[in-house]
Coordinates of C-alpha atoms and ligand atoms in Angstrom, one line a residue:
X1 CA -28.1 -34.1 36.8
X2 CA -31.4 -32.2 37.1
X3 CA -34.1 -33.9 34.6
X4 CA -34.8 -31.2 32.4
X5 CA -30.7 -30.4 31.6
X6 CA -31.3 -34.1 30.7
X7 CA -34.1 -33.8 28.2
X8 CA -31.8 -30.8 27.0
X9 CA -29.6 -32.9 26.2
X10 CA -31.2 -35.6 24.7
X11 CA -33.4 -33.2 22.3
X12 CA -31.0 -30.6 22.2
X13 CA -27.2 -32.5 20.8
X14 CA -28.9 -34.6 17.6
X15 CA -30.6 -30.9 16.5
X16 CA -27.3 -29.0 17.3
X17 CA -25.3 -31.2 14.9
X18 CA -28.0 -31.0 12.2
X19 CA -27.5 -27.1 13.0
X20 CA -23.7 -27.6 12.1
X21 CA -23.8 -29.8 9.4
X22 CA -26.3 -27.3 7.9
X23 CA -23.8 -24.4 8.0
X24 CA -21.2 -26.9 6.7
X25 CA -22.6 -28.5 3.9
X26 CA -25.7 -26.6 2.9
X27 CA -23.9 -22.9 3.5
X28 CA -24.3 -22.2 0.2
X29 CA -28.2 -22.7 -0.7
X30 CA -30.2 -19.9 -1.3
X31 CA -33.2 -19.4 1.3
X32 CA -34.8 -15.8 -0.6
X33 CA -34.1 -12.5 -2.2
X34 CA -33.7 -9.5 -0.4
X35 CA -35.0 -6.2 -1.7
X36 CA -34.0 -2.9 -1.0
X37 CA -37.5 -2.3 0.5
X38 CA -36.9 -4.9 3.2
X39 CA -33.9 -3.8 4.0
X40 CA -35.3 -0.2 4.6
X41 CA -38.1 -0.9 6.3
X42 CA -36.7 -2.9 9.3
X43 CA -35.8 -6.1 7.0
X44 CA -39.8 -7.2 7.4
X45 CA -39.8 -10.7 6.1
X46 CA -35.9 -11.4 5.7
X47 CA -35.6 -14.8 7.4
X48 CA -31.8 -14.5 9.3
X49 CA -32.7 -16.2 12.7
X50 CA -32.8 -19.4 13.9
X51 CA -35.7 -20.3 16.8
X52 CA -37.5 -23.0 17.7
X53 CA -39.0 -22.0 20.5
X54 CA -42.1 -20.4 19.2
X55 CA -43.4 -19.4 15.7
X56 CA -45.9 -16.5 14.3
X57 CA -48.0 -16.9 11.6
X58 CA -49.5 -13.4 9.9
X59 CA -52.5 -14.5 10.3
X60 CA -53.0 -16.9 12.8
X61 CA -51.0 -15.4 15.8
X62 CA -48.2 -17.2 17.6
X63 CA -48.0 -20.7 18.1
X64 CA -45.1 -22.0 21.4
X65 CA -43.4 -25.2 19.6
X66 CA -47.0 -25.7 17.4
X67 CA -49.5 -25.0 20.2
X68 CA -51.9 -22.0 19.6
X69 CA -52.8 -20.0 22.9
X70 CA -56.0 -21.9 22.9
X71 CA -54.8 -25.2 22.8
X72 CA -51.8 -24.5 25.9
X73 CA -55.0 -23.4 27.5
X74 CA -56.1 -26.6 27.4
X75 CA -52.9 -28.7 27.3
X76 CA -50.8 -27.1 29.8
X77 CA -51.0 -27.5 33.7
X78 CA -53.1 -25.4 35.8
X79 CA -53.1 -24.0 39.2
X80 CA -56.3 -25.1 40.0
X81 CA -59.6 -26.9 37.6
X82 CA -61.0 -24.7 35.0
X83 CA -57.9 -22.0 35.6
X84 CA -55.2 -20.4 33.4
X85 CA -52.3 -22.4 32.9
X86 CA -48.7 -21.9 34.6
X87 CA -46.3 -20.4 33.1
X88 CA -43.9 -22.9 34.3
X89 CA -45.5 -25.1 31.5
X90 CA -45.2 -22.9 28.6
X91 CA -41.4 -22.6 29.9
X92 CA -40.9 -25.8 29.8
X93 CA -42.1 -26.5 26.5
X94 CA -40.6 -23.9 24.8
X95 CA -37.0 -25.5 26.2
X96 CA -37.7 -29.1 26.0
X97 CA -40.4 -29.4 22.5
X98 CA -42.8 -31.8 24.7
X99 CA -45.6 -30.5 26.8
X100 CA -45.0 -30.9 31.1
X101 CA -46.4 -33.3 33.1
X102 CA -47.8 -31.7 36.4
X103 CA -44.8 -33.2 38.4
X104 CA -42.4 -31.1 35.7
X105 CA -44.0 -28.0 36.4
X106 CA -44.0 -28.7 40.1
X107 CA -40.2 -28.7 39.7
X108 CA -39.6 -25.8 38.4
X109 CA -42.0 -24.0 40.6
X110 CA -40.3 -25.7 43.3
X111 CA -36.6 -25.3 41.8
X112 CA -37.1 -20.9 40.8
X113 CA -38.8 -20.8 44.8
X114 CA -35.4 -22.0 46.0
X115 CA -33.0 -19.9 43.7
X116 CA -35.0 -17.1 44.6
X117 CA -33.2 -16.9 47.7
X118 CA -30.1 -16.2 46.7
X119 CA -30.5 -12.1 45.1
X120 CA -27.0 -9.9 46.4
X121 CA -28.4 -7.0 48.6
X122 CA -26.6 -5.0 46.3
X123 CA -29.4 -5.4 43.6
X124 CA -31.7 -3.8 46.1
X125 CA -28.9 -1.0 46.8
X126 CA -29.0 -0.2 43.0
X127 CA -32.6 -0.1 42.5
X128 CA -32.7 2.3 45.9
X129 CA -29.7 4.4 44.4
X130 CA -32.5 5.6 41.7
X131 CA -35.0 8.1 42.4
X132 CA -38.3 6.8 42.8
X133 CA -39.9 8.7 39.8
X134 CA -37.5 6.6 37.9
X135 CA -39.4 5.3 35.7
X136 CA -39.7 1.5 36.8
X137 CA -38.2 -0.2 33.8
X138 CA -35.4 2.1 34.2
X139 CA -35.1 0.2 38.0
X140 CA -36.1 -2.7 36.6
X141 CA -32.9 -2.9 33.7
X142 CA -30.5 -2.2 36.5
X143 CA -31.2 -4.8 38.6
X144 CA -30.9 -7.1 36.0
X145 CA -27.7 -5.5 35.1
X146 CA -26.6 -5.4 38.9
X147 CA -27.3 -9.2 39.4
X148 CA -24.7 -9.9 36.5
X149 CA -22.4 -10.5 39.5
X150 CA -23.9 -13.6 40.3
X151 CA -23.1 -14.7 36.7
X152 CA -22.5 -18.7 36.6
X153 CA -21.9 -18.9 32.8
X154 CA -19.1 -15.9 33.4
X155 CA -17.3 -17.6 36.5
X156 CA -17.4 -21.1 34.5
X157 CA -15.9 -19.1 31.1
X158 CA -13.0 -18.0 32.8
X159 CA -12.0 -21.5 34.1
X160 CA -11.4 -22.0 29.9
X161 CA -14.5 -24.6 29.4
X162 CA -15.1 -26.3 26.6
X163 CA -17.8 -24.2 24.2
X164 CA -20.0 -27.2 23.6
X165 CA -20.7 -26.6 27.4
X166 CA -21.4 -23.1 27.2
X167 CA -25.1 -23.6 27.3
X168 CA -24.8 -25.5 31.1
X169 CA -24.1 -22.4 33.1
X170 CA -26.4 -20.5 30.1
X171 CA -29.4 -22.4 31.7
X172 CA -28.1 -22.3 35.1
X173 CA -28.1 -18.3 35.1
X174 CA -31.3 -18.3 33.5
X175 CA -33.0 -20.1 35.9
X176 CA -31.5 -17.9 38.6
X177 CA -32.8 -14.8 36.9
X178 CA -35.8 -16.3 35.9
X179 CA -36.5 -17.1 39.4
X180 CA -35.6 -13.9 40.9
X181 CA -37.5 -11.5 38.0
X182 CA -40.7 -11.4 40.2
X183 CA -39.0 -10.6 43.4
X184 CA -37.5 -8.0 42.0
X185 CA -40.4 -6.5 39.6
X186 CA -42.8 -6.7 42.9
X187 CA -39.8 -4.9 44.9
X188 CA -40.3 -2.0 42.5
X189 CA -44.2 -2.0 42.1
X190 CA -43.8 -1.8 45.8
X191 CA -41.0 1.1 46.3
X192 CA -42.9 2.7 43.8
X193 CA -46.4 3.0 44.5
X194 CA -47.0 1.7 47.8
X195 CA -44.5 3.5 50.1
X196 CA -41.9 0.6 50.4
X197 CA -44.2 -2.0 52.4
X198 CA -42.7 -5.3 51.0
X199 CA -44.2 -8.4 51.0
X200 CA -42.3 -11.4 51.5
X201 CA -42.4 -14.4 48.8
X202 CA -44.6 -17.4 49.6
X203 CA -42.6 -20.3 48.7
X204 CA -45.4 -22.4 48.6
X205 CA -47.0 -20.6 45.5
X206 CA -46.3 -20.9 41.9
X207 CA -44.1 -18.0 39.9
X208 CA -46.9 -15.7 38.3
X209 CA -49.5 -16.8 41.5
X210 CA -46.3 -15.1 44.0
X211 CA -45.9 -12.2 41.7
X212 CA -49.3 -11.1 42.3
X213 CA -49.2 -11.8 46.2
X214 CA -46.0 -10.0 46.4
X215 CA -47.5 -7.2 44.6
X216 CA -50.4 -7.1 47.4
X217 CA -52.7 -9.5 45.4
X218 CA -54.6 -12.1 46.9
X219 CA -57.7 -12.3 45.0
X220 CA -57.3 -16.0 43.2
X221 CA -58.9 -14.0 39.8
X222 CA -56.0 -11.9 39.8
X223 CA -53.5 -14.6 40.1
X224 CA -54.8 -16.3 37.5
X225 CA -54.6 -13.1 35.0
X226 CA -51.1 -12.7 35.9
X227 CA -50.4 -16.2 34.7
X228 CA -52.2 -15.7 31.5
X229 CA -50.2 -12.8 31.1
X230 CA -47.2 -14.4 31.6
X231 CA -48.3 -17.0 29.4
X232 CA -49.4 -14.8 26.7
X233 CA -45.9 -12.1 26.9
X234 CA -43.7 -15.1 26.8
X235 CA -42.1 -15.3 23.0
X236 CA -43.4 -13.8 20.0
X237 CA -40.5 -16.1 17.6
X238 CA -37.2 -14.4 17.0
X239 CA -37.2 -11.5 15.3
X240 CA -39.1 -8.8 17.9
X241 CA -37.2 -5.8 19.2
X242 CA -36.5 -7.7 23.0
X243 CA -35.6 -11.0 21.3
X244 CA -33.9 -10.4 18.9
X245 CA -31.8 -8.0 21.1
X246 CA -31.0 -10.3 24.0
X247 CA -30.1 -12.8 20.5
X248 CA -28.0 -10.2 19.6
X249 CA -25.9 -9.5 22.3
X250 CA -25.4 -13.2 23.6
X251 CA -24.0 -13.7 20.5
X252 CA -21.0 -12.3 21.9
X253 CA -20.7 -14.6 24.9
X254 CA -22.4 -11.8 27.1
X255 CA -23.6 -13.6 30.1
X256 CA -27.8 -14.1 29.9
X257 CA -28.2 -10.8 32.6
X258 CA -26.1 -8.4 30.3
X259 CA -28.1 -9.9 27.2
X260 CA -31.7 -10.4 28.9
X261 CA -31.1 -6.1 30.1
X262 CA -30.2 -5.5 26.7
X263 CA -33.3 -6.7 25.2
X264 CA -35.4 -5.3 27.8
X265 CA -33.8 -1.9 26.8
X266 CA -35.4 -2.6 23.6
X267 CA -38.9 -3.5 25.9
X268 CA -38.7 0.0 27.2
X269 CA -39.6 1.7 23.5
X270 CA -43.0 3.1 23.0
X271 CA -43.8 1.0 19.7
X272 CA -43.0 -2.7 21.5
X273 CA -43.2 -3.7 25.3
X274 CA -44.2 0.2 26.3
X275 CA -46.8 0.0 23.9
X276 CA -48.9 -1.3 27.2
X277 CA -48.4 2.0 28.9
X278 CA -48.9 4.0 25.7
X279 CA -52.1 2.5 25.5
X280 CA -53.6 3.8 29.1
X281 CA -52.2 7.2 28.5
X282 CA -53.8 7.4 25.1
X283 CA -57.4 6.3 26.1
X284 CA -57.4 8.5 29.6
X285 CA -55.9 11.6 28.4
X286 CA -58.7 11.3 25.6
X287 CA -61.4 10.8 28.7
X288 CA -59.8 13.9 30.1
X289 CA -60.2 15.9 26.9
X290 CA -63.5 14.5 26.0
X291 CA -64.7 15.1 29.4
X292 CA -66.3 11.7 29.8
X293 CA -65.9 8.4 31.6
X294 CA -66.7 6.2 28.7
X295 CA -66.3 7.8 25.1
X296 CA -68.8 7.0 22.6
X297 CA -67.6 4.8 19.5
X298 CA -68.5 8.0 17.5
X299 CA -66.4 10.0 19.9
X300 CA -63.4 7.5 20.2
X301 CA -63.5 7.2 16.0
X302 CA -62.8 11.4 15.8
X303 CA -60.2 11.3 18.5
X304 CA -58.4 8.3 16.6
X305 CA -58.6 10.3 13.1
X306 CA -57.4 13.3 15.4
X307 CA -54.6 11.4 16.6
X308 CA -53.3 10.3 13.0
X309 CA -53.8 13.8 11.8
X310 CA -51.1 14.9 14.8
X311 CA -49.0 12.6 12.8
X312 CA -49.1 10.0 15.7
X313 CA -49.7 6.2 16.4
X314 CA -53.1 5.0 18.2
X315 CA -50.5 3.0 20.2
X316 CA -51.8 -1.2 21.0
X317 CA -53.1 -1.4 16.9
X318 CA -51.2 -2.9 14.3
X319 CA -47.8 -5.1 13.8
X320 CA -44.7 -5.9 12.0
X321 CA -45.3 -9.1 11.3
X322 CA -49.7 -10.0 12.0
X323 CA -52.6 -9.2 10.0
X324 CA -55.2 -10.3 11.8
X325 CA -56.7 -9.4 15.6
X326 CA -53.7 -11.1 18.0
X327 CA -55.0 -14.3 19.8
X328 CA -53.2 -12.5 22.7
X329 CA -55.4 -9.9 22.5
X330 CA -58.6 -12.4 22.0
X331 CA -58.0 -14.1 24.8
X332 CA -57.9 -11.3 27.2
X333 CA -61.0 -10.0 25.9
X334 CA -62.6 -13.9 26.6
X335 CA -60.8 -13.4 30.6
X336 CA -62.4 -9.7 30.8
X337 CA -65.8 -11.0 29.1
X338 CA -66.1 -13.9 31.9
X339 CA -65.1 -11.9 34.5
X340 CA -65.6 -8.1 34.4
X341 CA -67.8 -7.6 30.9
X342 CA -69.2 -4.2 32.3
X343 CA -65.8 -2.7 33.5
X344 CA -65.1 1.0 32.2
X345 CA -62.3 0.0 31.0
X346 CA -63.3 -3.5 29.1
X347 CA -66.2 -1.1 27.3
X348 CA -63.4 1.2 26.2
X349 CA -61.2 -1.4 25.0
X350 CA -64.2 -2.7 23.0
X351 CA -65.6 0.4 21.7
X352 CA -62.0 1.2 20.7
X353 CA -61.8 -2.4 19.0
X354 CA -64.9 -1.6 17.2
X355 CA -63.4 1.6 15.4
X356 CA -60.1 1.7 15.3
X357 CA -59.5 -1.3 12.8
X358 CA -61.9 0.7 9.5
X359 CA -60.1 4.5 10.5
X360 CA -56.6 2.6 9.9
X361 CA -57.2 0.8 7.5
X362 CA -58.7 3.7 5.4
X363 CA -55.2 4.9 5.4
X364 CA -54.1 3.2 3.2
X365 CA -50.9 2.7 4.3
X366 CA -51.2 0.7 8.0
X367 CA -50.1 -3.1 6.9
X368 CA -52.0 -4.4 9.9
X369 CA -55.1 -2.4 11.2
X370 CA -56.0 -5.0 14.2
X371 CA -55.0 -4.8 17.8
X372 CA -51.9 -6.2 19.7
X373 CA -51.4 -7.8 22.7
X374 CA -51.4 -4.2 24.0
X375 CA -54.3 -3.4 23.5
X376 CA -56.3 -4.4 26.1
X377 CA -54.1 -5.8 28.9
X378 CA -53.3 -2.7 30.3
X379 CA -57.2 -2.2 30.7
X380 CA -57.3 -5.6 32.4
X381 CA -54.9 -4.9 34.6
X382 CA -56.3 -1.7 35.8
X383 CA -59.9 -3.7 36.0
X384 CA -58.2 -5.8 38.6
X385 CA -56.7 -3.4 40.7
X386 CA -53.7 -2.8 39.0
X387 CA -54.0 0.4 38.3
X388 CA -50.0 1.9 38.3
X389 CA -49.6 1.3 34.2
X390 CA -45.8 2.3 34.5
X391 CA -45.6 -1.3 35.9
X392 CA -47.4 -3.0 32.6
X393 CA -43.7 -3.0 30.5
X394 CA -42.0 -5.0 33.7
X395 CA -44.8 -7.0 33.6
X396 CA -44.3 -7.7 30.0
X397 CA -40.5 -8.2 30.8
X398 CA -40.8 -10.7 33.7
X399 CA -42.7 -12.6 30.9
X400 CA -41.0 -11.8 28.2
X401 CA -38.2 -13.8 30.1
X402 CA -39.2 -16.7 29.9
X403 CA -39.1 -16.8 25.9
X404 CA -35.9 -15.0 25.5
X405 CA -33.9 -16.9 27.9
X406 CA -34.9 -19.7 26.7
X407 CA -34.1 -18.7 23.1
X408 CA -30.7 -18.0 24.8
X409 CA -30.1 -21.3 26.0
X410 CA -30.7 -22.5 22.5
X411 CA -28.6 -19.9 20.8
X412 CA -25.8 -21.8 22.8
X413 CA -26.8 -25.7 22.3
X414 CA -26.5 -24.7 19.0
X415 CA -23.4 -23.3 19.0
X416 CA -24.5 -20.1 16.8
X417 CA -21.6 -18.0 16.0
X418 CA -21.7 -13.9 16.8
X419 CA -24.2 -11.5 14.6
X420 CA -22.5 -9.7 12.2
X421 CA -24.4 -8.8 9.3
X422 CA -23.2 -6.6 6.8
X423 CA -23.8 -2.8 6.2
X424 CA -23.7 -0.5 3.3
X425 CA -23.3 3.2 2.3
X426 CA -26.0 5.2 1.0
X427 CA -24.1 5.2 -2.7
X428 CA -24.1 1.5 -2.8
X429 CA -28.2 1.8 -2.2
X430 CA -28.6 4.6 -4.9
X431 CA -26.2 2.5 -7.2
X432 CA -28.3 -1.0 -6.8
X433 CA -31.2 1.8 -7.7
X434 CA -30.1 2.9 -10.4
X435 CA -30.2 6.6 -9.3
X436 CA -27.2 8.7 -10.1
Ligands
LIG501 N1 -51.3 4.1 14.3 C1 -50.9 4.9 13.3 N2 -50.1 4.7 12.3 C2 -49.6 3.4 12.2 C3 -50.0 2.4 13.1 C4 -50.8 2.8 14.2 N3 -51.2 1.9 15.2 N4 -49.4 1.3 12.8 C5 -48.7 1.5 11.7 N5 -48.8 2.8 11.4 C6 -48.1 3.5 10.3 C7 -46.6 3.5 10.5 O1 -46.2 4.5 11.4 C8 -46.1 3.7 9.1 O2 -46.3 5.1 8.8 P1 -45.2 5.9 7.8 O3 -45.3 5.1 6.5 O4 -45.8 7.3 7.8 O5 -43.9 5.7 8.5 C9 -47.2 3.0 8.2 O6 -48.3 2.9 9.0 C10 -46.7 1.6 7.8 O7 -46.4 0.9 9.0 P2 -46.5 -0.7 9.1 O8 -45.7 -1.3 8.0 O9 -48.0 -1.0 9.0 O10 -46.1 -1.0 10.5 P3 -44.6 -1.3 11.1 O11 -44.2 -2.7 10.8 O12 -43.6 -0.3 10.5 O13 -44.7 -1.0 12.6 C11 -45.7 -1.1 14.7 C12 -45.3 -1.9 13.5 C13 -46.3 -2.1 15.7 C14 -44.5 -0.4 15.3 C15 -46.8 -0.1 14.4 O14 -48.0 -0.7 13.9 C16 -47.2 0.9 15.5 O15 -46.5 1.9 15.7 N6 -48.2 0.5 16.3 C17 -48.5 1.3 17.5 C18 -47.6 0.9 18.6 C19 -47.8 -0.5 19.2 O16 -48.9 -0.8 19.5 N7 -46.8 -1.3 19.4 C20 -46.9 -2.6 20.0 C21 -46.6 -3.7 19.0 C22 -46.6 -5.0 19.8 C23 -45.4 -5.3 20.6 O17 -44.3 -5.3 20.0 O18 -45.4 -5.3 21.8

């Protein structure tokens, strides 16, 4: 058996029986209230999910199993001295608890290079079936969708195995689509915006470092960025749109590529993953209007208070659950600060940064006036070249992977049951009010 299904094991079975004899003999203690203002407004703040992979603190940002951003930085393996680290590390910590070794992220670089191989021609067939224009995550859901076929926790279901297994061919599948994500992503950066010329996989590189190249990336800065932002995308805890989706619909046994499409459904909206793309069109269609390159802070402050008076969002600012700036956007200003400071883009993204926050926040009604990982990583990316912003939400999805998958693989160690919470009419809501 592979090493890390072992550690699975050994961390995974003593916390899966706590998980059970929680529900068993603790089912009846009472965790919080719930008003009717949570449940209204999204159920902000209602705990009712269970993950372990990472955690986000209000203010603080998002720690992966109690590591900060800055300290994986640090603490996580690294392509090369002084570099970002590999999102094979923050994977494996989110499913094991314990940091990698360099030979454990090795593996996994090694073991995603060789199931990579194995993508039907049919997935390509279905992304070619869609026009072009499609928009890519469109493409990029029905791949995922398409490779369902492949399904090893499906084919092992219907041979009647026992459920305490279910979470073998969970991780088996997810390391196949975890493997094949960049393939696929760069297949459609490439239809897209660069006339179909494909560029083969270099087995020899690591995940995020072979995204880039297969996007037509060689330039070792850029590689690097696209392993911070894998890093950085990967899990955001367990109550975000595409987590909590993918949660969602596993619950019912769907195999991890109908659940993972699912929550990247939930990617696609313009206030979570698309947020990215949002943000680009926001700051060049108000270049275009202002008729500049680089607005002024004064000039970016009166298109923001225009925007709100439209009765719109100044998409990349603010947050259901943090009120503070988002390490993940900190630490792509740091990369753009040490490596492009001067870029149009970077001096948008910080002009914006300085004026945004106060117009919000005079409001009065925005919970969190800071930025989000969106940002300023769309502006990074078009600093290095990659300048086709319908490709940012993939992006975010490839990454995004790695957390909910994971999450997924849990959800069935566990043995969690199917979602079902309850709903109510709008008389039982008036009636708990009070209003006739
Ligand atoms: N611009 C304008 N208004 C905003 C705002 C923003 N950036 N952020 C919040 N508001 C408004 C809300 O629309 C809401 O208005 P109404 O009361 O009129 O409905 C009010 O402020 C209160 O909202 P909130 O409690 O502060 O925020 P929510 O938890 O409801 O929503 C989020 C959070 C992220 C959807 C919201 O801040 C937003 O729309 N931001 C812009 C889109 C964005 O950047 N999304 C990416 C988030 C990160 C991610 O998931 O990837």
């Amino acid at each position: 058996m592979d090493h890390i299904k072992q550690k699975i094991i050994e961390v995974g079975l003593p916390n899966a029986k706590i998980v059970k004899q929680l529900a068993k003999e603790h089912g009846d203690v009472v965790t919080q209230e719930v008003t009717l203002g949570q449940i209204l407004t999204g159920m902000k703040g209602v705990v009712s999910l269970l993950t372990c992979t990472s955690k986000l603190d209000p203010v603080e940002g998002i720690r992966f199993r109690g590591y900060s951003i800055p300290e994986l930085q640090d603490l996580l393996p690294k392509a090369h001295e002084g570099g970002q680290p590999l999102p094979e590390g923050v994977f494996y910590l989110m499913l094991t608890g314990e940091l990698p070794s360099k030979e454990d992220v090795s593996y996994i670089s090694e073991q995603w290079a060789t199931r990579a191989r194995g993508i039907p021609s049919h997935v390509f067939d279905v992304i070619n079936a869609l026009p072009k224009d499609a928009h890519p995550m469109i493409q990029f859901n029905s791949a995922i969708l398409a490779m369902s076929t492949e399904s090893k926790f499906r084919k092992a279901y219907l041979t009647g195995m026992d459920k305490k297994d279910y979470w073998d061919p969970t991780y088996e599948g997810v390391m196949d689509l975890l493997s094949r994500l960049p393939i696929i992503a760069a297949y459609i950066y490439r239809r897209v915006f660069h006339d179909g010329k494909y560029i083969d996989p270099d087995p020899s590189l690591d995940w995020a470092g072979n995204l880039a190249h297969m996007m037509g990336f060689e330039d070792p800065v850029v590689k690097d960025l696209m392993r911070m932002y894998m890093v950085i995308h990967s899990d955001h805890e367990g109550g975000n749109v595409s987590a909590h989706t993918t949660h969602l619909v596993g619950s019912a046994l769907s195999n991890p590529y109908y659940a993972f499409s699912a929550g990247m459904n939930g990617l696609a909206g313009p206030l979570h993953g698309m947020a990215n793309q949002e943000v680009m069109h926001w700051i060049n269609k108000m270049k275009r209007d202002i008729g500049v390159e680089i607005p002024t802070k004064e000039q970016i402050a009166d298109y923001a208070k225009q925007t709100l008076a439209n009765g719109q969002v100044i998409p990349g600012y603010g947050h259901a659950v943090l009120r503070k700036t988002d390490p993940r956007f900190s630490v792509q200003l740091e990369f753009a600060e040490k490596h492009a400071p001067e870029a149009p883009y970077i001096q948008i993204a910080r002009n914006i940064y300085d004026v945004v926050p106060d117009i919000l926040a005079a409001t009065g009604k925005v919970k969190n006036p800071w930025p989000n990982v969106d940002a300023i990583s769309g502006s990074l990316l078009t600093t290095f070249g990659i300048k086709e912003f319908q490709i940012y939400t993939v992006l975010f999805g490839v990454s995004r992977a790695l957390g909910v998958l994971t999450q997924l693989v849990w959800d069935r160690l566990y043995g969690l049951p199917i979602e079902r919470p309850k709903s109510q009419d709008l008389a039982w809501f008036k009636e708990k009010a009070g209003i006739k």
